[in-house]
């Protein structure tokens, strides 16, 4: 509690006993390619400004590199080994009917908890988490032409009696281009409309702040399709965008582990196989434009906090649901595995009066840590269901260490992979009943992108033994059973 009192003491503008609000901003499929993470190309002035008044977690990891399982793990404060949810489409109450989620914990402790946009995965919201039903924009994600093409495609399929697959080639996404620049206003599209709604909610709240809020605002970009207003495309010259330098699969890795999803390939006009260089540049262009579009929406929220005075007593968290591949290891528009690029996400935390303002930290952080962190920052009673650790010591002192390791899961080809990221290593065990366990090992200093598995190198025998013991101490063998 000493740390907490110290934080509050530093937040001079927060009245005694007053609860801090939480603005939780989520972004979909955004890897840490931001100015505040050192990227020289992207234009992210608003997130960089948030970093200037917060702490950037450079080593933050999600518990599964897939939208819904990652979000359910973060929002429930539980590891996937506990949620039992490793796939898209399954609501959290399926496996955990009685749990209290993070936003629900805030609601139960007197907060106005609201969800706007994509917080839980589309279509599987959790009413018990929120004070009012989740809000979703009715604005389109893409242009009128694309909307018309999609309607026509769906109508034709229906007329022919074809039932479109939910995913894969020929699915509903087959009429949507992978990227699109539209000459329109921000609010003409889904994410801009979501920001407008969130701004209204914040302004409305500021008029009558009768109880603290926990607002989740989730943007759909830069998830493929990379569609944003033209002005964000105009920020970049595709010819000058750097392409990945490691367009090969991780060497000496198990074949099934070194794969990624192909949902990007299901969109209209995406070539099969190796992409031509000009197309790669268009993809990167679209991805970066989509990041800048989200950045501008975050700017609107931050501006509103400032104008309404809510900035003084509102914690802002910016989080993305996993990392992303844009050509590295030949994977495009992909996450879906246990490597560094898929599991490492964006995390910026800004707390009024925090001492670490404008700094970044190498401390390992996990998405499951957010529930206990925000619970502590807001002075709520601890919830024994939350399995992560509070990051408050790191917010207090960026050199502090809370986690010895961060853990991520992924099921593949009947195996369940558990990845452990320590300060120096990425160690992965793939287990399958009746099959030999497959191991991956990467030294993060020498091989930051996991280009070559060194698990079979005898030089690392002792390292393997020690990492295996460390993993099993945290997650006994039962955690490895295929879901
Ligand atoms: Ca996602």
CSV table of C-alpha atoms and ligand atoms in Angstrom, one decimal:
chain,number,residue,atom,x,y,z
A,1,UNK,CA,0.0,0.0,0.0
A,2,UNK,CA,3.0,2.3,0.5
A,3,UNK,CA,3.5,2.6,-3.3
A,4,UNK,CA,-0.2,3.3,-3.8
A,5,UNK,CA,-0.3,6.1,-1.2
A,6,UNK,CA,2.9,7.5,-2.8
A,7,UNK,CA,1.3,7.6,-6.2
A,8,UNK,CA,-1.8,9.3,-4.9
A,9,UNK,CA,0.3,11.8,-3.0
A,10,UNK,CA,2.0,12.7,-6.2
A,11,UNK,CA,-1.3,13.2,-8.0
A,12,UNK,CA,-1.7,16.6,-6.3
A,13,UNK,CA,-4.8,17.4,-8.3
A,14,UNK,CA,-6.7,14.3,-7.2
A,15,UNK,CA,-8.8,15.2,-4.1
A,16,UNK,CA,-8.5,13.1,-1.0
A,17,UNK,CA,-10.7,10.0,-1.3
A,18,UNK,CA,-11.6,10.7,-4.9
A,19,UNK,CA,-11.4,7.6,-7.2
A,20,UNK,CA,-9.4,7.8,-10.4
A,21,UNK,CA,-11.3,7.2,-13.7
A,22,UNK,CA,-10.0,4.7,-16.2
A,23,UNK,CA,-10.0,5.3,-20.0
A,24,UNK,CA,-8.9,2.0,-21.5
A,25,UNK,CA,-8.2,2.3,-25.2
A,26,UNK,CA,-7.8,-0.9,-27.2
A,27,UNK,CA,-6.4,-1.3,-30.7
A,28,UNK,CA,-6.8,-4.3,-32.9
A,29,UNK,CA,-3.7,-6.0,-34.4
A,30,UNK,CA,-1.4,-3.1,-33.7
A,31,UNK,CA,2.2,-4.1,-33.3
A,32,UNK,CA,4.4,-1.7,-31.3
A,33,UNK,CA,5.3,0.2,-34.5
A,34,UNK,CA,4.9,3.7,-33.0
A,35,UNK,CA,7.2,6.7,-32.6
A,36,UNK,CA,7.4,6.1,-28.9
A,37,UNK,CA,8.7,2.6,-29.5
A,38,UNK,CA,11.4,4.0,-31.7
A,39,UNK,CA,9.9,3.5,-35.2
A,40,UNK,CA,11.3,6.1,-37.6
A,41,UNK,CA,8.6,5.8,-40.2
A,42,UNK,CA,5.2,5.8,-38.6
A,43,UNK,CA,3.3,9.0,-37.8
A,44,UNK,CA,1.9,8.6,-34.3
A,45,UNK,CA,2.0,12.0,-32.7
A,46,UNK,CA,-0.9,11.5,-30.3
A,47,UNK,CA,0.2,8.1,-28.9
A,48,UNK,CA,3.7,9.6,-28.7
A,49,UNK,CA,2.2,12.5,-26.6
A,50,UNK,CA,0.4,9.9,-24.4
A,51,UNK,CA,3.8,8.3,-23.9
A,52,UNK,CA,5.2,11.6,-22.9
A,53,UNK,CA,2.8,11.7,-20.0
A,54,UNK,CA,2.9,8.0,-19.2
A,55,UNK,CA,5.2,5.0,-19.3
A,56,UNK,CA,5.9,2.9,-22.4
A,57,UNK,CA,6.2,-0.9,-21.7
A,58,UNK,CA,8.7,-2.1,-24.3
A,59,UNK,CA,8.4,-5.7,-23.2
A,60,UNK,CA,4.7,-6.3,-22.9
A,61,UNK,CA,3.2,-9.6,-24.0
A,62,UNK,CA,-0.3,-10.9,-24.6
A,63,UNK,CA,-1.3,-14.4,-23.4
A,64,UNK,CA,-2.3,-15.5,-26.9
A,65,UNK,CA,-1.7,-13.9,-30.2
A,66,UNK,CA,-5.3,-14.1,-31.4
A,67,UNK,CA,-8.0,-11.4,-30.9
A,68,UNK,CA,-10.6,-13.1,-28.8
A,69,UNK,CA,-8.6,-15.3,-26.5
A,70,UNK,CA,-6.2,-12.4,-25.9
A,71,UNK,CA,-9.0,-10.1,-25.0
A,72,UNK,CA,-10.8,-12.6,-22.8
A,73,UNK,CA,-7.5,-13.4,-21.0
A,74,UNK,CA,-6.8,-9.7,-20.4
A,75,UNK,CA,-10.4,-8.7,-19.4
A,76,UNK,CA,-10.9,-11.7,-17.1
A,77,UNK,CA,-7.4,-11.3,-15.7
A,78,UNK,CA,-6.8,-15.0,-16.2
A,79,UNK,CA,-4.3,-17.0,-18.3
A,80,UNK,CA,-5.6,-19.0,-21.2
A,81,UNK,CA,-4.7,-22.2,-19.3
A,82,UNK,CA,-7.4,-21.1,-16.9
A,83,UNK,CA,-10.0,-19.6,-19.3
A,84,UNK,CA,-9.7,-22.6,-21.5
A,85,UNK,CA,-10.5,-20.4,-24.4
A,86,UNK,CA,-8.0,-20.6,-27.2
A,87,UNK,CA,-10.3,-19.9,-30.2
A,88,UNK,CA,-12.4,-17.1,-31.7
A,89,UNK,CA,-16.2,-17.3,-31.2
A,90,UNK,CA,-16.4,-18.8,-27.7
A,91,UNK,CA,-17.9,-16.5,-25.1
A,92,UNK,CA,-16.1,-16.3,-21.7
A,93,UNK,CA,-19.1,-17.5,-19.7
A,94,UNK,CA,-19.0,-20.8,-21.6
A,95,UNK,CA,-16.0,-21.9,-19.5
A,96,UNK,CA,-16.2,-19.4,-16.6
A,97,UNK,CA,-19.9,-18.8,-15.9
A,98,UNK,CA,-19.4,-17.2,-12.5
A,99,UNK,CA,-16.3,-15.2,-12.8
A,100,UNK,CA,-15.9,-11.4,-12.2
A,101,UNK,CA,-14.1,-9.7,-15.1
A,102,UNK,CA,-11.9,-6.6,-14.7
A,103,UNK,CA,-14.6,-4.1,-15.9
A,104,UNK,CA,-17.2,-6.0,-13.8
A,105,UNK,CA,-15.0,-5.6,-10.7
A,106,UNK,CA,-14.9,-1.9,-11.4
A,107,UNK,CA,-18.7,-1.9,-11.9
A,108,UNK,CA,-19.2,-3.8,-8.6
A,109,UNK,CA,-17.1,-1.2,-6.8
A,110,UNK,CA,-19.2,1.8,-7.9
A,111,UNK,CA,-17.8,2.5,-11.3
A,112,UNK,CA,-19.8,3.4,-14.4
A,113,UNK,CA,-18.3,0.7,-16.7
A,114,UNK,CA,-18.9,1.1,-20.4
A,115,UNK,CA,-17.7,-0.5,-23.6
A,116,UNK,CA,-17.5,1.4,-26.9
A,117,UNK,CA,-16.3,-0.3,-30.1
A,118,UNK,CA,-14.2,-3.5,-30.0
A,119,UNK,CA,-13.3,-4.4,-26.4
A,120,UNK,CA,-14.5,-8.0,-26.3
A,121,UNK,CA,-14.4,-9.7,-29.7
A,122,UNK,CA,-17.2,-8.9,-32.1
A,123,UNK,CA,-20.4,-10.8,-31.4
A,124,UNK,CA,-19.4,-12.3,-28.0
A,125,UNK,CA,-19.8,-9.4,-25.6
A,126,UNK,CA,-20.3,-9.9,-21.9
A,127,UNK,CA,-23.3,-7.9,-20.5
A,128,UNK,CA,-22.3,-8.6,-16.9
A,129,UNK,CA,-19.1,-6.7,-17.4
A,130,UNK,CA,-20.8,-3.4,-18.2
A,131,UNK,CA,-23.2,-0.9,-16.6
A,132,UNK,CA,-25.0,-0.5,-19.9
A,133,UNK,CA,-25.0,-2.7,-22.9
A,134,UNK,CA,-21.8,-2.4,-25.1
A,135,UNK,CA,-22.1,0.3,-27.8
A,136,UNK,CA,-21.1,-0.4,-31.4
A,137,UNK,CA,-20.9,2.1,-34.3
A,138,UNK,CA,-23.3,1.5,-37.2
A,139,UNK,CA,-20.9,3.3,-39.5
A,140,UNK,CA,-19.1,1.2,-42.2
A,141,UNK,CA,-15.6,-0.1,-42.0
A,142,UNK,CA,-15.1,0.4,-45.7
A,143,UNK,CA,-16.2,2.6,-48.7
A,144,UNK,CA,-19.7,2.7,-50.3
A,145,UNK,CA,-18.3,0.9,-53.4
A,146,UNK,CA,-17.0,-1.9,-51.3
A,147,UNK,CA,-20.2,-2.1,-49.3
A,148,UNK,CA,-22.1,-2.4,-52.6
A,149,UNK,CA,-19.7,-5.0,-53.9
A,150,UNK,CA,-20.1,-7.0,-50.7
A,151,UNK,CA,-23.9,-6.8,-50.8
A,152,UNK,CA,-23.9,-8.0,-54.4
A,153,UNK,CA,-21.5,-10.8,-53.6
A,154,UNK,CA,-23.7,-11.9,-50.6
A,155,UNK,CA,-26.9,-11.6,-52.7
A,156,UNK,CA,-25.5,-13.7,-55.5
A,157,UNK,CA,-24.3,-16.4,-53.2
A,158,UNK,CA,-27.7,-16.5,-51.6
A,159,UNK,CA,-29.5,-16.6,-55.0
A,160,UNK,CA,-27.3,-19.6,-55.9
A,161,UNK,CA,-28.0,-21.2,-52.6
A,162,UNK,CA,-24.3,-21.1,-51.7
A,163,UNK,CA,-23.6,-21.0,-48.0
A,164,UNK,CA,-20.5,-18.9,-47.6
A,165,UNK,CA,-17.8,-20.3,-45.3
A,166,UNK,CA,-17.2,-18.3,-42.1
A,167,UNK,CA,-13.5,-18.2,-42.9
A,168,UNK,CA,-11.1,-19.2,-45.6
A,169,UNK,CA,-11.1,-18.6,-49.3
A,170,UNK,CA,-14.5,-17.5,-50.6
A,171,UNK,CA,-15.7,-16.4,-47.2
A,172,UNK,CA,-17.6,-13.1,-46.5
A,173,UNK,CA,-14.3,-11.2,-46.8
A,174,UNK,CA,-13.8,-12.2,-50.4
A,175,UNK,CA,-15.5,-9.0,-51.7
A,176,UNK,CA,-13.5,-6.6,-49.5
A,177,UNK,CA,-10.2,-5.3,-50.6
A,178,UNK,CA,-7.2,-5.8,-48.2
A,179,UNK,CA,-6.6,-2.1,-48.3
A,180,UNK,CA,-8.4,1.0,-49.4
A,181,UNK,CA,-7.9,4.8,-49.2
A,182,UNK,CA,-11.2,6.7,-49.0
A,183,UNK,CA,-11.6,10.4,-49.5
A,184,UNK,CA,-13.8,11.0,-46.5
A,185,UNK,CA,-13.9,12.4,-43.0
A,186,UNK,CA,-12.7,10.3,-40.0
A,187,UNK,CA,-16.2,10.0,-38.6
A,188,UNK,CA,-17.6,8.6,-41.8
A,189,UNK,CA,-16.0,5.3,-40.9
A,190,UNK,CA,-16.4,3.0,-37.9
A,191,UNK,CA,-13.4,4.0,-35.8
A,192,UNK,CA,-13.9,7.8,-36.3
A,193,UNK,CA,-17.5,7.4,-35.3
A,194,UNK,CA,-16.5,5.4,-32.2
A,195,UNK,CA,-14.2,8.2,-31.2
A,196,UNK,CA,-17.0,10.8,-31.7
A,197,UNK,CA,-19.2,8.7,-29.4
A,198,UNK,CA,-16.6,8.3,-26.8
A,199,UNK,CA,-15.9,12.0,-26.8
A,200,UNK,CA,-19.7,12.6,-26.3
A,201,UNK,CA,-19.7,10.2,-23.4
A,202,UNK,CA,-16.7,11.9,-21.8
A,203,UNK,CA,-18.3,15.3,-22.2
A,204,UNK,CA,-21.5,14.1,-20.8
A,205,UNK,CA,-19.8,12.5,-17.9
A,206,UNK,CA,-17.8,15.7,-17.1
A,207,UNK,CA,-21.1,17.6,-16.7
A,208,UNK,CA,-22.2,15.3,-13.9
A,209,UNK,CA,-19.3,13.2,-12.5
A,210,UNK,CA,-21.4,11.5,-9.9
A,211,UNK,CA,-19.3,8.3,-9.9
A,212,UNK,CA,-16.0,7.3,-11.4
A,213,UNK,CA,-15.9,5.7,-14.8
A,214,UNK,CA,-14.2,2.8,-16.5
A,215,UNK,CA,-14.6,3.4,-20.2
A,216,UNK,CA,-13.3,0.9,-22.7
A,217,UNK,CA,-12.9,2.3,-26.2
A,218,UNK,CA,-11.8,-0.2,-28.8
A,219,UNK,CA,-10.7,0.6,-32.4
A,220,UNK,CA,-11.0,-1.9,-35.2
A,221,UNK,CA,-7.9,-0.7,-37.0
A,222,UNK,CA,-5.2,-1.6,-38.0
A,223,UNK,CA,-6.7,-5.0,-38.3
A,224,UNK,CA,-6.9,-6.0,-42.0
A,225,UNK,CA,-8.6,-4.7,-44.1
A,226,UNK,CA,-6.4,-1.6,-43.9
A,227,UNK,CA,-9.0,1.0,-44.7
A,228,UNK,CA,-8.6,4.6,-43.6
A,229,UNK,CA,-9.3,8.1,-44.8
A,230,UNK,CA,-7.0,9.4,-47.6
A,231,UNK,CA,-5.4,12.0,-45.5
A,232,UNK,CA,-3.6,9.2,-43.5
A,233,UNK,CA,-2.4,7.5,-46.7
A,234,UNK,CA,-1.0,10.9,-47.7
A,235,UNK,CA,1.4,10.8,-44.7
A,236,UNK,CA,3.5,8.1,-46.3
A,237,UNK,CA,5.5,7.5,-49.5
A,238,UNK,CA,5.3,3.8,-50.2
A,239,UNK,CA,8.6,3.8,-52.1
A,240,UNK,CA,10.4,4.8,-49.0
A,241,UNK,CA,8.9,2.2,-46.6
A,242,UNK,CA,11.4,-0.4,-45.4
A,243,UNK,CA,10.6,-4.0,-46.1
A,244,UNK,CA,11.3,-6.8,-43.7
A,245,UNK,CA,14.9,-8.1,-43.9
A,246,UNK,CA,14.0,-11.7,-42.8
A,247,UNK,CA,11.6,-13.0,-45.4
A,248,UNK,CA,12.2,-16.6,-44.5
A,249,UNK,CA,10.7,-19.0,-41.9
A,250,UNK,CA,12.4,-19.4,-38.5
A,251,UNK,CA,15.2,-21.9,-39.2
A,252,UNK,CA,15.3,-25.3,-37.4
A,253,UNK,CA,11.9,-24.6,-35.9
A,254,UNK,CA,9.1,-27.3,-35.8
A,255,UNK,CA,7.2,-26.9,-39.1
A,256,UNK,CA,3.8,-26.6,-37.5
A,257,UNK,CA,5.1,-23.9,-35.0
A,258,UNK,CA,6.6,-21.8,-37.8
A,259,UNK,CA,3.3,-21.1,-39.4
A,260,UNK,CA,0.9,-18.3,-39.2
A,261,UNK,CA,-2.7,-17.6,-40.1
A,262,UNK,CA,-3.7,-16.7,-43.6
A,263,UNK,CA,-6.8,-14.6,-43.1
A,264,UNK,CA,-5.2,-11.7,-45.0
A,265,UNK,CA,-5.2,-13.9,-48.1
A,266,UNK,CA,-9.0,-14.2,-47.9
A,267,UNK,CA,-9.5,-10.6,-49.0
A,268,UNK,CA,-10.2,-9.5,-52.5
A,269,UNK,CA,-7.3,-9.1,-54.9
A,270,UNK,CA,-4.6,-10.5,-52.7
A,271,UNK,CA,-2.2,-12.5,-54.9
A,272,UNK,CA,-1.4,-16.1,-54.1
A,273,UNK,CA,2.1,-17.0,-52.9
A,274,UNK,CA,4.9,-14.6,-52.9
A,275,UNK,CA,3.7,-11.0,-53.1
A,276,UNK,CA,5.1,-8.6,-55.7
A,277,UNK,CA,7.3,-5.9,-54.1
A,278,UNK,CA,4.9,-3.1,-55.1
A,279,UNK,CA,2.0,-5.0,-53.5
A,280,UNK,CA,4.0,-5.4,-50.3
A,281,UNK,CA,4.6,-1.7,-50.2
A,282,UNK,CA,0.9,-1.0,-50.7
A,283,UNK,CA,0.1,-3.3,-47.7
A,284,UNK,CA,2.6,-1.6,-45.5
A,285,UNK,CA,1.3,1.8,-46.7
A,286,UNK,CA,-2.2,0.7,-45.7
A,287,UNK,CA,-1.2,-0.7,-42.3
A,288,UNK,CA,0.7,2.5,-41.4
A,289,UNK,CA,-2.2,4.7,-42.6
A,290,UNK,CA,-4.5,2.6,-40.4
A,291,UNK,CA,-2.2,3.1,-37.4
A,292,UNK,CA,-2.2,6.9,-38.0
A,293,UNK,CA,-6.0,6.8,-38.3
A,294,UNK,CA,-6.2,5.2,-34.8
A,295,UNK,CA,-3.6,7.6,-33.5
A,296,UNK,CA,-5.7,10.5,-34.5
A,297,UNK,CA,-8.8,9.1,-32.8
A,298,UNK,CA,-6.7,8.6,-29.6
A,299,UNK,CA,-5.8,12.3,-30.0
A,300,UNK,CA,-9.5,13.3,-29.9
A,301,UNK,CA,-9.9,11.3,-26.7
A,302,UNK,CA,-6.8,12.9,-25.0
A,303,UNK,CA,-7.9,16.4,-26.2
A,304,UNK,CA,-11.3,15.8,-24.6
A,305,UNK,CA,-9.7,14.7,-21.3
A,306,UNK,CA,-7.7,17.9,-21.4
A,307,UNK,CA,-10.6,20.2,-22.2
A,308,UNK,CA,-13.0,18.7,-19.7
A,309,UNK,CA,-10.3,18.7,-16.9
A,310,UNK,CA,-10.8,14.9,-16.6
A,311,UNK,CA,-7.1,14.5,-17.5
A,312,UNK,CA,-6.3,15.3,-13.8
A,313,UNK,CA,-8.0,12.3,-12.4
A,314,UNK,CA,-8.1,9.8,-15.3
A,315,UNK,CA,-5.7,6.9,-15.9
A,316,UNK,CA,-5.2,6.3,-19.6
A,317,UNK,CA,-4.2,2.8,-20.8
A,318,UNK,CA,-3.4,2.2,-24.5
A,319,UNK,CA,-3.2,-1.5,-25.3
A,320,UNK,CA,-3.2,-3.7,-28.4
A,321,UNK,CA,-4.4,-7.3,-28.5
A,322,UNK,CA,-1.2,-8.7,-29.9
A,323,UNK,CA,1.7,-8.1,-32.3
A,324,UNK,CA,1.7,-8.5,-36.1
A,325,UNK,CA,3.7,-9.6,-39.1
A,326,UNK,CA,4.1,-7.5,-42.2
A,327,UNK,CA,6.5,-9.6,-44.2
A,328,UNK,CA,8.8,-10.9,-41.5
A,329,UNK,CA,9.2,-14.7,-41.8
A,330,UNK,CA,7.1,-14.5,-45.0
A,331,UNK,CA,4.0,-13.8,-42.9
A,332,UNK,CA,1.7,-11.0,-44.0
A,333,UNK,CA,-1.2,-9.6,-42.1
A,334,UNK,CA,-0.7,-12.3,-39.5
A,335,UNK,CA,-0.3,-13.1,-35.9
A,336,UNK,CA,-1.3,-16.7,-34.9
A,337,UNK,CA,1.8,-18.1,-33.3
A,338,UNK,CA,4.1,-18.0,-30.3
A,339,UNK,CA,7.0,-15.9,-31.6
A,340,UNK,CA,8.1,-12.5,-30.4
A,341,UNK,CA,6.5,-10.6,-33.2
A,342,UNK,CA,3.1,-12.1,-32.6
A,343,UNK,CA,3.0,-12.0,-28.8
A,344,UNK,CA,4.6,-8.6,-28.1
A,345,UNK,CA,2.0,-5.8,-28.0
A,346,UNK,CA,1.6,-2.1,-27.3
A,347,UNK,CA,1.2,-1.0,-23.7
A,348,UNK,CA,1.3,2.6,-22.5
A,349,UNK,CA,0.0,3.5,-19.1
A,350,UNK,CA,-0.5,7.1,-18.0
A,351,UNK,CA,-1.4,7.8,-14.3
A,352,UNK,CA,-2.0,11.3,-13.0
A,353,UNK,CA,1.1,12.3,-11.1
A,354,UNK,CA,3.1,9.2,-11.9
A,355,UNK,CA,6.9,9.6,-11.3
A,356,UNK,CA,7.9,7.7,-14.5
A,357,UNK,CA,6.3,10.2,-16.9
A,358,UNK,CA,7.9,10.2,-20.4
A,359,UNK,CA,10.0,7.1,-19.7
A,360,UNK,CA,10.0,3.6,-21.0
A,361,UNK,CA,10.7,0.3,-19.3
A,362,UNK,CA,12.2,-3.0,-20.1
A,363,UNK,CA,10.3,-4.7,-17.3
A,364,UNK,CA,8.4,-7.7,-18.5
A,365,UNK,CA,4.6,-7.1,-18.5
A,366,UNK,CA,1.7,-9.4,-19.3
A,367,UNK,CA,-1.9,-8.5,-20.3
A,368,UNK,CA,-3.2,-10.4,-17.3
A,369,UNK,CA,-1.3,-7.9,-15.2
A,370,UNK,CA,-3.7,-5.1,-16.2
A,371,UNK,CA,-6.6,-6.2,-14.0
A,372,UNK,CA,-4.5,-6.2,-10.7
A,373,UNK,CA,-2.6,-3.0,-11.8
A,374,UNK,CA,-5.8,-1.0,-12.4
A,375,UNK,CA,-7.5,-2.4,-9.4
A,376,UNK,CA,-4.5,-1.2,-7.2
A,377,UNK,CA,-4.2,2.2,-8.9
A,378,UNK,CA,-7.9,2.9,-8.3
A,379,UNK,CA,-7.8,1.6,-4.7
A,380,UNK,CA,-10.4,-1.2,-5.2
A,381,UNK,CA,-10.3,-4.3,-3.1
A,382,UNK,CA,-8.0,-7.0,-4.6
A,383,UNK,CA,-9.8,-9.7,-6.6
A,384,UNK,CA,-8.4,-13.2,-5.9
A,385,UNK,CA,-9.5,-14.4,-9.4
A,386,UNK,CA,-7.0,-12.1,-11.1
A,387,UNK,CA,-3.8,-14.1,-11.8
A,388,UNK,CA,-1.4,-11.4,-13.0
A,389,UNK,CA,0.8,-9.1,-10.9
A,390,UNK,CA,0.3,-5.4,-10.3
A,391,UNK,CA,2.6,-3.3,-12.5
A,392,UNK,CA,2.4,-0.4,-10.0
A,393,UNK,CA,6.0,-1.0,-8.8
A,394,UNK,CA,7.2,-0.5,-12.4
A,395,UNK,CA,5.0,2.6,-12.8
A,396,UNK,CA,6.7,3.9,-9.7
A,397,UNK,CA,10.2,2.9,-10.8
A,398,UNK,CA,10.7,1.7,-14.4
A,399,UNK,CA,13.8,-0.3,-13.3
A,400,UNK,CA,11.7,-2.5,-11.0
A,401,UNK,CA,11.1,-6.1,-11.9
A,402,UNK,CA,7.6,-7.6,-11.3
A,403,UNK,CA,7.7,-10.6,-13.6
A,404,UNK,CA,10.6,-13.0,-14.2
A,405,UNK,CA,8.9,-14.2,-17.3
A,406,UNK,CA,5.9,-13.5,-19.6
A,407,UNK,CA,3.8,-16.4,-20.9
A,408,UNK,CA,1.8,-17.0,-24.1
A,409,UNK,CA,-0.1,-20.0,-25.4
A,410,UNK,CA,-1.0,-21.2,-28.9
A,411,UNK,CA,-2.7,-24.4,-30.1
A,412,UNK,CA,-1.3,-25.8,-33.4
A,413,UNK,CA,-1.6,-29.1,-35.2
A,414,UNK,CA,-2.8,-30.9,-32.0
A,415,UNK,CA,0.0,-29.4,-30.0
A,416,UNK,CA,-0.4,-26.8,-27.3
A,417,UNK,CA,2.5,-24.4,-27.2
A,418,UNK,CA,3.5,-22.5,-24.1
A,419,UNK,CA,6.0,-19.7,-24.7
A,420,UNK,CA,8.0,-18.2,-21.9
A,421,UNK,CA,9.8,-14.9,-22.5
A,422,UNK,CA,12.4,-14.1,-20.0
A,423,UNK,CA,14.8,-11.1,-20.0
A,424,UNK,CA,17.2,-12.9,-22.3
A,425,UNK,CA,15.3,-15.9,-23.8
A,426,UNK,CA,12.2,-17.0,-25.7
A,427,UNK,CA,11.6,-20.6,-24.7
A,428,UNK,CA,8.7,-22.6,-26.1
A,429,UNK,CA,7.4,-26.1,-25.3
A,430,UNK,CA,5.0,-27.7,-27.7
A,431,UNK,CA,3.2,-30.7,-26.1
A,432,UNK,CA,0.8,-33.2,-27.6
A,433,UNK,CA,-0.5,-36.4,-26.0
A,434,UNK,CA,1.4,-39.3,-27.4
A,435,UNK,CA,3.9,-37.2,-29.2
A,436,UNK,CA,7.4,-36.0,-28.4
A,437,UNK,CA,7.6,-32.5,-27.0
A,438,UNK,CA,9.0,-30.0,-29.4
A,439,UNK,CA,11.3,-27.2,-28.1
A,440,UNK,CA,12.2,-23.8,-29.4
A,441,UNK,CA,14.9,-21.5,-28.0
A,442,UNK,CA,15.9,-18.0,-29.1
A,443,UNK,CA,18.3,-15.6,-27.5
A,444,UNK,CA,16.5,-12.3,-27.6
A,445,UNK,CA,19.7,-10.2,-27.6
A,446,UNK,CA,21.3,-12.0,-30.5
A,447,UNK,CA,18.1,-13.0,-32.4
A,448,UNK,CA,15.4,-10.5,-31.5
A,449,UNK,CA,13.1,-11.7,-34.3
A,450,UNK,CA,13.5,-15.4,-33.7
A,451,UNK,CA,15.1,-16.2,-37.0
A,452,UNK,CA,16.8,-19.4,-35.9
A,453,UNK,CA,15.9,-22.0,-33.3
A,454,UNK,CA,19.0,-23.0,-31.2
A,455,UNK,CA,17.3,-25.6,-29.0
A,456,UNK,CA,19.3,-28.4,-30.5
A,457,UNK,CA,22.6,-26.6,-30.0
A,458,UNK,CA,24.4,-28.6,-27.2
A,459,UNK,CA,26.0,-25.3,-26.0
A,460,UNK,CA,22.5,-24.4,-24.5
A,461,UNK,CA,21.8,-27.7,-22.7
A,462,UNK,CA,22.0,-26.1,-19.3
A,463,UNK,CA,20.0,-23.1,-20.4
A,464,UNK,CA,17.2,-25.4,-21.6
A,465,UNK,CA,17.2,-27.4,-18.4
A,466,UNK,CA,17.0,-24.2,-16.3
A,467,UNK,CA,14.2,-22.6,-18.5
A,468,UNK,CA,12.2,-25.9,-18.6
A,469,UNK,CA,12.3,-26.0,-14.8
A,470,UNK,CA,11.3,-22.3,-14.5
A,471,UNK,CA,8.3,-22.9,-16.8
A,472,UNK,CA,7.1,-26.0,-15.0
A,473,UNK,CA,7.4,-24.3,-11.7
A,474,UNK,CA,4.9,-21.7,-12.9
A,475,UNK,CA,2.7,-24.0,-15.1
A,476,UNK,CA,2.7,-27.6,-14.1
A,477,UNK,CA,2.3,-30.2,-16.8
A,478,UNK,CA,-1.5,-30.2,-16.6
A,479,UNK,CA,-1.5,-26.8,-18.2
A,480,UNK,CA,-0.2,-28.3,-21.4
A,481,UNK,CA,-3.2,-30.5,-22.2
A,482,UNK,CA,-4.6,-29.9,-25.7
A,483,UNK,CA,-7.9,-28.0,-25.4
B,1,LIG,CA1,-6.6,-8.7,-32.9
